[in-house]
Short mmCIF file of C-alpha atoms and ligand atoms in Angstrom, two decimals:
data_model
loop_
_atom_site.label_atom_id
_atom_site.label_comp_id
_atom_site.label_asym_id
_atom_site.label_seq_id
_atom_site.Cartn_x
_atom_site.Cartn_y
_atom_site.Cartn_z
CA UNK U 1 0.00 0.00 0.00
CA UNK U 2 1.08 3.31 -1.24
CA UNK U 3 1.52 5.95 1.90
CA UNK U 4 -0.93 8.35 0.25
CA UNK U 5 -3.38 5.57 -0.11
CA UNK U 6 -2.68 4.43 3.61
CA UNK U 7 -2.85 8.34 4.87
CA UNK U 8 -6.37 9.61 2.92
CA UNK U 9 -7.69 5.90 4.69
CA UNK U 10 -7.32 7.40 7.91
CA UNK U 11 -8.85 11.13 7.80
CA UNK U 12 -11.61 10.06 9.84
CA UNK U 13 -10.01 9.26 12.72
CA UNK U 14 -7.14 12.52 12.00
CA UNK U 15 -10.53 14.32 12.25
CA UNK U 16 -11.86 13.38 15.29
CA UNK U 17 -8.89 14.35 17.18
CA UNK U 18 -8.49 17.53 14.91
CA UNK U 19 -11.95 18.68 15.83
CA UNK U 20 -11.48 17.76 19.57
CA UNK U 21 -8.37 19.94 19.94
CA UNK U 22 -10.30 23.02 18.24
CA UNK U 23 -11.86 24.14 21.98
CA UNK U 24 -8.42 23.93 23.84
CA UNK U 25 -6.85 25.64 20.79
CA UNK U 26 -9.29 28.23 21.23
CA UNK U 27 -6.96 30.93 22.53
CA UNK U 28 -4.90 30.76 19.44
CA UNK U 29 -7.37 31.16 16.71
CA UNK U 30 -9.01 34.07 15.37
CA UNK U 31 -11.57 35.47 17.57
CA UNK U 32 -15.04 36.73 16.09
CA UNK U 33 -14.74 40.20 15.06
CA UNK U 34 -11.13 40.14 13.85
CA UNK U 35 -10.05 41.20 10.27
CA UNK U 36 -8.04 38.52 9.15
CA UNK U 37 -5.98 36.67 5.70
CA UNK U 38 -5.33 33.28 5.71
CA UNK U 39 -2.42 31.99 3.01
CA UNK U 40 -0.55 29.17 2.11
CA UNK U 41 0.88 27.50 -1.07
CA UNK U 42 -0.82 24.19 -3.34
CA UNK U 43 -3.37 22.47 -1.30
CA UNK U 44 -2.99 24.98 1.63
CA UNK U 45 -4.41 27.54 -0.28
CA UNK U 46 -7.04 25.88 -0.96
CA UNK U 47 -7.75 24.71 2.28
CA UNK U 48 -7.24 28.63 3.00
CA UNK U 49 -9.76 29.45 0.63
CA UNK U 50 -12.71 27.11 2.23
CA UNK U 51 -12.14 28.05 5.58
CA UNK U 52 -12.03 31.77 4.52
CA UNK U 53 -15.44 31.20 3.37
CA UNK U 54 -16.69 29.30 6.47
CA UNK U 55 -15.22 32.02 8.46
CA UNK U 56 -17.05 35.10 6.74
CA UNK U 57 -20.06 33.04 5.91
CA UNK U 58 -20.53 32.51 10.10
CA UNK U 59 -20.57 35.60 10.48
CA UNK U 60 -17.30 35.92 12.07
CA UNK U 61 -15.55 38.44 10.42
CA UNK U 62 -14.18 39.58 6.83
CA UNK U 63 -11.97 36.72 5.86
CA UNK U 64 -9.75 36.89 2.74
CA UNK U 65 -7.72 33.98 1.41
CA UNK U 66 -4.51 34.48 -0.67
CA UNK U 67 -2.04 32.49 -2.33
CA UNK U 68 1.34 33.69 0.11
CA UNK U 69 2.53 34.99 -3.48
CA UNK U 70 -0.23 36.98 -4.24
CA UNK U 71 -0.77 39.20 -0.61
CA UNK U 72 -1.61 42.50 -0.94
CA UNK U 73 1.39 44.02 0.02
CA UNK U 74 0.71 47.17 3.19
CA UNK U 75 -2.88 45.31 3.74
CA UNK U 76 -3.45 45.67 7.47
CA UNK U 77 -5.11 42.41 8.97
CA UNK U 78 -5.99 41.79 12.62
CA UNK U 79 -3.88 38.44 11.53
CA UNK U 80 -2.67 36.81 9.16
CA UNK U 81 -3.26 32.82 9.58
CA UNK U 82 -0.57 30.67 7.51
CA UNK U 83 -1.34 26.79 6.99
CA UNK U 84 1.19 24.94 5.73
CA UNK U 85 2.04 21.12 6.17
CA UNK U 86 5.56 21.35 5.99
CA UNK U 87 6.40 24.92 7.74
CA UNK U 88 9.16 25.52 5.26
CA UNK U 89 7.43 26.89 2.15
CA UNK U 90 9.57 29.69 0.79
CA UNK U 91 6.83 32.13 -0.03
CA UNK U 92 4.93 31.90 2.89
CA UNK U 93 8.11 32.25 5.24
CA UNK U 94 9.01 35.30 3.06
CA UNK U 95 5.37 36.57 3.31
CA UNK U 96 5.34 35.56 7.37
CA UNK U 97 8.88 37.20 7.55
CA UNK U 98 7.56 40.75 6.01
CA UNK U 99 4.55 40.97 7.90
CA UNK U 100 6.96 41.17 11.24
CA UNK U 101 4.57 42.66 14.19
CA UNK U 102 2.14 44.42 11.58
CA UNK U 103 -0.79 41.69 12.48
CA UNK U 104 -0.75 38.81 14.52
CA UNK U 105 0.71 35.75 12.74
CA UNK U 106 -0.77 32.03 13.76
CA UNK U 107 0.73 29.17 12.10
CA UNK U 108 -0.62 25.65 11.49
CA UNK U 109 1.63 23.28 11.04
CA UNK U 110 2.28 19.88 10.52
CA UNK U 111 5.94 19.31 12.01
CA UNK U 112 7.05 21.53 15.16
CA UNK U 113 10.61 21.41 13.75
CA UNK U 114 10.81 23.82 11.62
CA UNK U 115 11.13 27.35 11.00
CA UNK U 116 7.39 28.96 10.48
CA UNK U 117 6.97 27.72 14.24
CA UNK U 118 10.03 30.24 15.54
CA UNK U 119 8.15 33.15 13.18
CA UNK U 120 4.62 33.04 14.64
CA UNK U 121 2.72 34.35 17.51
CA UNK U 122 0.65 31.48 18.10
CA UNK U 123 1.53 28.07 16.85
CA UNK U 124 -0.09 24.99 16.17
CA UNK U 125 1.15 21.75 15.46
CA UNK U 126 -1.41 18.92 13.82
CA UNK U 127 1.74 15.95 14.60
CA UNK U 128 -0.87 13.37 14.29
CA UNK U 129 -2.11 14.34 10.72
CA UNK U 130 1.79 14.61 9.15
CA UNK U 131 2.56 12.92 6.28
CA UNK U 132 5.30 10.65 4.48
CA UNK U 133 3.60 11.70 1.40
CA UNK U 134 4.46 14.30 -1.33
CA UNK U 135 0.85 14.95 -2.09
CA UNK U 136 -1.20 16.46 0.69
CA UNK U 137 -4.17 14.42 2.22
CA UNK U 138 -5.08 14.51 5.80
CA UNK U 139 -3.00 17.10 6.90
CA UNK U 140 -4.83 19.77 5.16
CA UNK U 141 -8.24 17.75 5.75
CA UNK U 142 -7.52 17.99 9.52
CA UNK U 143 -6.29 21.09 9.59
CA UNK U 144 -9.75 22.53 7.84
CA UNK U 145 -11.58 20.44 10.30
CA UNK U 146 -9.86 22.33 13.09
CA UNK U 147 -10.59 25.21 12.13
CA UNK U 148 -14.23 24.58 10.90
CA UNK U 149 -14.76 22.87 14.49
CA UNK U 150 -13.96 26.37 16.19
CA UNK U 151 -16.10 28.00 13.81
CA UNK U 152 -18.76 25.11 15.60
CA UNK U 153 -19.73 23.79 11.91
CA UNK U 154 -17.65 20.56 12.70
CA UNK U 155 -20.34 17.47 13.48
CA UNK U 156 -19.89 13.77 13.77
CA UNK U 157 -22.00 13.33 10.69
CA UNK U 158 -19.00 14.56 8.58
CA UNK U 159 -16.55 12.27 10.25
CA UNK U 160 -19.54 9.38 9.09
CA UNK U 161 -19.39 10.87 5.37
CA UNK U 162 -15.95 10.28 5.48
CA UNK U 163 -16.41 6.58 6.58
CA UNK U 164 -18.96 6.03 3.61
CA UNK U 165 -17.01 7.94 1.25
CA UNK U 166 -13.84 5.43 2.49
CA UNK U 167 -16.20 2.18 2.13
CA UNK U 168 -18.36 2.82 -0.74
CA UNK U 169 -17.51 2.17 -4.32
CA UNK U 170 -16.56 4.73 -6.73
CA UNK U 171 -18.83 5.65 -9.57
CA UNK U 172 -18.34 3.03 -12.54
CA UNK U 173 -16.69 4.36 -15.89
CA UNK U 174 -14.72 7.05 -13.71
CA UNK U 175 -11.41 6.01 -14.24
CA UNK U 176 -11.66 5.91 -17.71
CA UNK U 177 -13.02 9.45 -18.26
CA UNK U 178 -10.59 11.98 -20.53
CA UNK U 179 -11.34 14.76 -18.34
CA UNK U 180 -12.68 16.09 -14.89
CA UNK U 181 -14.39 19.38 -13.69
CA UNK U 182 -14.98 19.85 -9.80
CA UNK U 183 -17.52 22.60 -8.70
CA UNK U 184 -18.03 24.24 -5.37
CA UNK U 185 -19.91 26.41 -4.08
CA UNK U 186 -19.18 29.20 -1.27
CA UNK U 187 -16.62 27.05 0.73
CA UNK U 188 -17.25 24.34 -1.60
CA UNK U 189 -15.15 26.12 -4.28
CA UNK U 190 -11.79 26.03 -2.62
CA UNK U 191 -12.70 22.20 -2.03
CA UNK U 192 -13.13 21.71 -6.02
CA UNK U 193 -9.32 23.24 -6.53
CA UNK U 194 -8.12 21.02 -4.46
CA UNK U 195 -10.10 18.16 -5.87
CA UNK U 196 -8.24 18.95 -9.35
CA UNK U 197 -5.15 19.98 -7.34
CA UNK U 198 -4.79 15.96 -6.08
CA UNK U 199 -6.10 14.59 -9.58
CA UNK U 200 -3.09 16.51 -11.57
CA UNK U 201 -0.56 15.62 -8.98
CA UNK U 202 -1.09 11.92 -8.41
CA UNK U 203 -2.68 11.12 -11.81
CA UNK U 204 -1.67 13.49 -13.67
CA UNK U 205 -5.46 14.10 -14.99
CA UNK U 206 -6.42 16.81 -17.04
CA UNK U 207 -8.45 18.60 -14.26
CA UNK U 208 -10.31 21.85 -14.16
CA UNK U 209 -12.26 23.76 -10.87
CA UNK U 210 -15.06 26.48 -11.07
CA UNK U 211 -17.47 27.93 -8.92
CA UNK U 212 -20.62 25.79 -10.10
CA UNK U 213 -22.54 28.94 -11.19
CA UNK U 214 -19.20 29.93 -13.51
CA UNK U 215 -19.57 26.65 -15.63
CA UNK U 216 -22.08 27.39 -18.01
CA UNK U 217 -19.64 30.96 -18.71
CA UNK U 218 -17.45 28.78 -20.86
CA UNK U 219 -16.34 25.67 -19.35
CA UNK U 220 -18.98 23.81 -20.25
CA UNK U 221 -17.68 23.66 -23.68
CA UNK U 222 -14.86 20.94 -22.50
CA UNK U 223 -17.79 18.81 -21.36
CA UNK U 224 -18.73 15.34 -23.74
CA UNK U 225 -19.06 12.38 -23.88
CA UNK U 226 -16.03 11.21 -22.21
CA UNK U 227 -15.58 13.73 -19.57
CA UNK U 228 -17.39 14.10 -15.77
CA UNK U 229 -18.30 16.91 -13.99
CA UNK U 230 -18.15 16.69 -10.11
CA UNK U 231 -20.38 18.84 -7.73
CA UNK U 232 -18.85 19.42 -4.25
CA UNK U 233 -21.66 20.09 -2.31
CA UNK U 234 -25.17 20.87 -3.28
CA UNK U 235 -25.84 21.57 -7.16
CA UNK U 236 -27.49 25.07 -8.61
CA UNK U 237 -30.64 24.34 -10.36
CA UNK U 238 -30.50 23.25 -13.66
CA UNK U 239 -27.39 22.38 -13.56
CA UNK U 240 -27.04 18.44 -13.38
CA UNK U 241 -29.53 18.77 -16.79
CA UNK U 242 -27.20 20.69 -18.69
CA UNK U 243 -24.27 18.64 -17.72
CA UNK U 244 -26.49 15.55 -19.58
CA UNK U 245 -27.30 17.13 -22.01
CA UNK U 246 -23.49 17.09 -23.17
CA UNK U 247 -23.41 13.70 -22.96
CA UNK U 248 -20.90 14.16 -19.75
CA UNK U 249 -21.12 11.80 -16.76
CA UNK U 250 -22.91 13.97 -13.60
CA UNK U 251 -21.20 13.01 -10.42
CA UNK U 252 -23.95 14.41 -7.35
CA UNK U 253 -22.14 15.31 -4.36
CA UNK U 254 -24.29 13.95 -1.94
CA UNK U 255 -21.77 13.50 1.03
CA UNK U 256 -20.69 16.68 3.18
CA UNK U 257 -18.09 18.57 0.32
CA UNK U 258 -14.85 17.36 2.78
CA UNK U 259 -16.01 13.49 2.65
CA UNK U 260 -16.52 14.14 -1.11
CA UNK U 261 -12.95 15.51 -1.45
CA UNK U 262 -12.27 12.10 -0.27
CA UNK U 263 -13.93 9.92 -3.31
CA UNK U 264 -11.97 12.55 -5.36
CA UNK U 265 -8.75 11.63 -3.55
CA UNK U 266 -9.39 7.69 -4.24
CA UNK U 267 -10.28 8.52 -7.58
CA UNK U 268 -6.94 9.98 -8.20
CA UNK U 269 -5.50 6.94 -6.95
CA UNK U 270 -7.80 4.46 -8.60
CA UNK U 271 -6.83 6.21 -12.01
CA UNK U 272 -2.87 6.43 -10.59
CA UNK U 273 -3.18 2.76 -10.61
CA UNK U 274 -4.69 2.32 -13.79
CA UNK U 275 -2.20 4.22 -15.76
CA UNK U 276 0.75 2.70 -14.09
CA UNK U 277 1.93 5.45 -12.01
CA UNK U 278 2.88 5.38 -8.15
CA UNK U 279 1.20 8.53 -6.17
CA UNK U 280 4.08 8.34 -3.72
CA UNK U 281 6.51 9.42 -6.83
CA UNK U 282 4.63 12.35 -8.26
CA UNK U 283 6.05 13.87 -11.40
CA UNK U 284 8.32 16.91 -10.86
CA UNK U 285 7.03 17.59 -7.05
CA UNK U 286 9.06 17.85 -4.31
CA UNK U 287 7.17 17.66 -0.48
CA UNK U 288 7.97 21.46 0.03
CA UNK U 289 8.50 23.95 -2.53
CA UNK U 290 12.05 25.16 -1.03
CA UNK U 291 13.46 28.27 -3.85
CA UNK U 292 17.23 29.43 -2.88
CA UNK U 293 16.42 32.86 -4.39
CA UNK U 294 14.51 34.87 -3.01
CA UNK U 295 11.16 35.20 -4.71
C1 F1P M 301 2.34 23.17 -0.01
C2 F1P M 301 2.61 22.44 -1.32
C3 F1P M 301 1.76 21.22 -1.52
C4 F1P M 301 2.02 20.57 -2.87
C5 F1P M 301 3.49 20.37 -3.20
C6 F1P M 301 4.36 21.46 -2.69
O1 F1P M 301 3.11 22.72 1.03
O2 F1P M 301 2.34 23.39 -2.33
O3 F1P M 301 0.39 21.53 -1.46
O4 F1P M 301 1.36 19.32 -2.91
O5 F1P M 301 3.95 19.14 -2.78
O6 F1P M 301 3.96 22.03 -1.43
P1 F1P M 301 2.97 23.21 2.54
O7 F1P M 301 3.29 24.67 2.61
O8 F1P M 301 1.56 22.94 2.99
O9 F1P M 301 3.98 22.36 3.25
#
């Protein structure tokens, strides 16, 4: 067994424990009211990008998500949360290291050892959900759970999602499709990227990610006979009908989006398998993206 395929088996029991730290961790996580960025790099981003819209959508406070790369520079935050798995990803230290005292900086981080811990105000470590693996699973899983069970939209029916999503059987005629659109919605949307995110890097599948009412504005065109079109989350109206009308398979997300992400995950592995490639070796990726200039 591949260690991807052995780490995405066991998000949800890294989920449990992630959302049972979330009160005790409390202290160190934004509190309502507070203006705040969250950034990272790949998957992180992503992950970024869903809880941003958790966060705002609770009514917690404006929440905007960046790609470290891409942060306004001279934008004043209340804080600036950074997720990362590895702690050493060379745009986010930069971005960590320019932001000095201007807002608060939090870290989430997979391995206590490394330098993003020594940069932030409040750090925390998710040990349990680390990973062997070049491409991401549970650590960014459990870190969103975290963070979506101090927002108090964490239940034990997502952890059970997870389970069926784990046990159940993926779609027939999947692996053989040419191509794959993922669609979110709200924090849905940041779950599709990543879906496409772990599809390119482990199976190197032509992937694409929209919000689900951006489809029919041109990507729709890509869809036929040979393709499938995945809803994370809840569909818009309409929607699933003009996907058959193509002729492309409709894949009905009808587990919580996270659990969802999971099937996606497998399916990346399933079609891994099939064309003879190991997940644990993905083309031209590295674990951290470490540049010796500066960027
Ligand atoms: C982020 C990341 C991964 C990606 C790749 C390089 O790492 O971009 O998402 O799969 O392997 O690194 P991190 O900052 O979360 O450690």
């Amino acid at each position: 067994m591949t260690h991807v395929a052995q780490e995405l088996a066991s998000q949800p029991d890294c989920w449990q424990v992630a959302a049972g730290m979330a009160d005790g961790l409390a202290h160190r996580l934004p509190a309502a009211g507070e203006r705040i960025a969250v950034i990272g790099c790949g998957t992180s981003y992503f992950m970024a990008q869903a809880y941003a819209a958790l966060r705002e959508g609770s009514g917690r406070g404006e929440t905007d998500a960046f790609a470290a790369s891409e942060f306004p520079a001279g934008r004043p935050y209340d804080r600036v949360v950074a997720l990362s798995r590895s702690g050493t990803t060379t745009e986010v230290l930069e971005l960590l290291g320019r932001i000095g005292d201007t807002s608060r900086r939090t870290v989430v981080i997979g391995d206590p050892d490394t330098p993003m811990a020594a940069m932030a105000d409040d750090t925390i470590v998710l040990e349990f959900a680390d990973e062997k693996s070049v491409v991401q699973t549970r650590f960014a899983t459990s870190a969103l759970t975290l963070l979506r069970a101090h927002l108090g939209l964490h239940t034990d029916a997502v952890v059970e999602d997870a389970q069926v999503a784990l046990a159940e059987p993926l779609p027939s005629g999947l692996v053989e499709c040419s191509q794959f659109t993922f669609l979110g919605q709200g924090w849905s949307v940041g779950l599709a990227h990543e879906a496409a995110l772990k599809m390119r890097e482990a199976a190197l599948a032509w992937t694409e990610a929209y919000p689900a009412m951006e489809y029919r504005h041109g990507p729709i065109s890509i869809s036929t006979r040979s393709t499938a079109t995945w809803m994370l989350g809840e569909a818009p109206s309409g929607l699933m009908d003009e996907v058959h009308a193509t002729g492309a398979r409709w894949v009905a997300g009808g587990l919580d989006p996270l659990a969802e992400l999971v099937r996606v995950q497998r399916l990346a592995l399933a079609i891994a398998n099939a064309r003879g490639l190991d997940p644990d070796r993905p083309r031209h990726l590295t674990r951290s993206v470490i540049l010796s200039s500066t960027v």
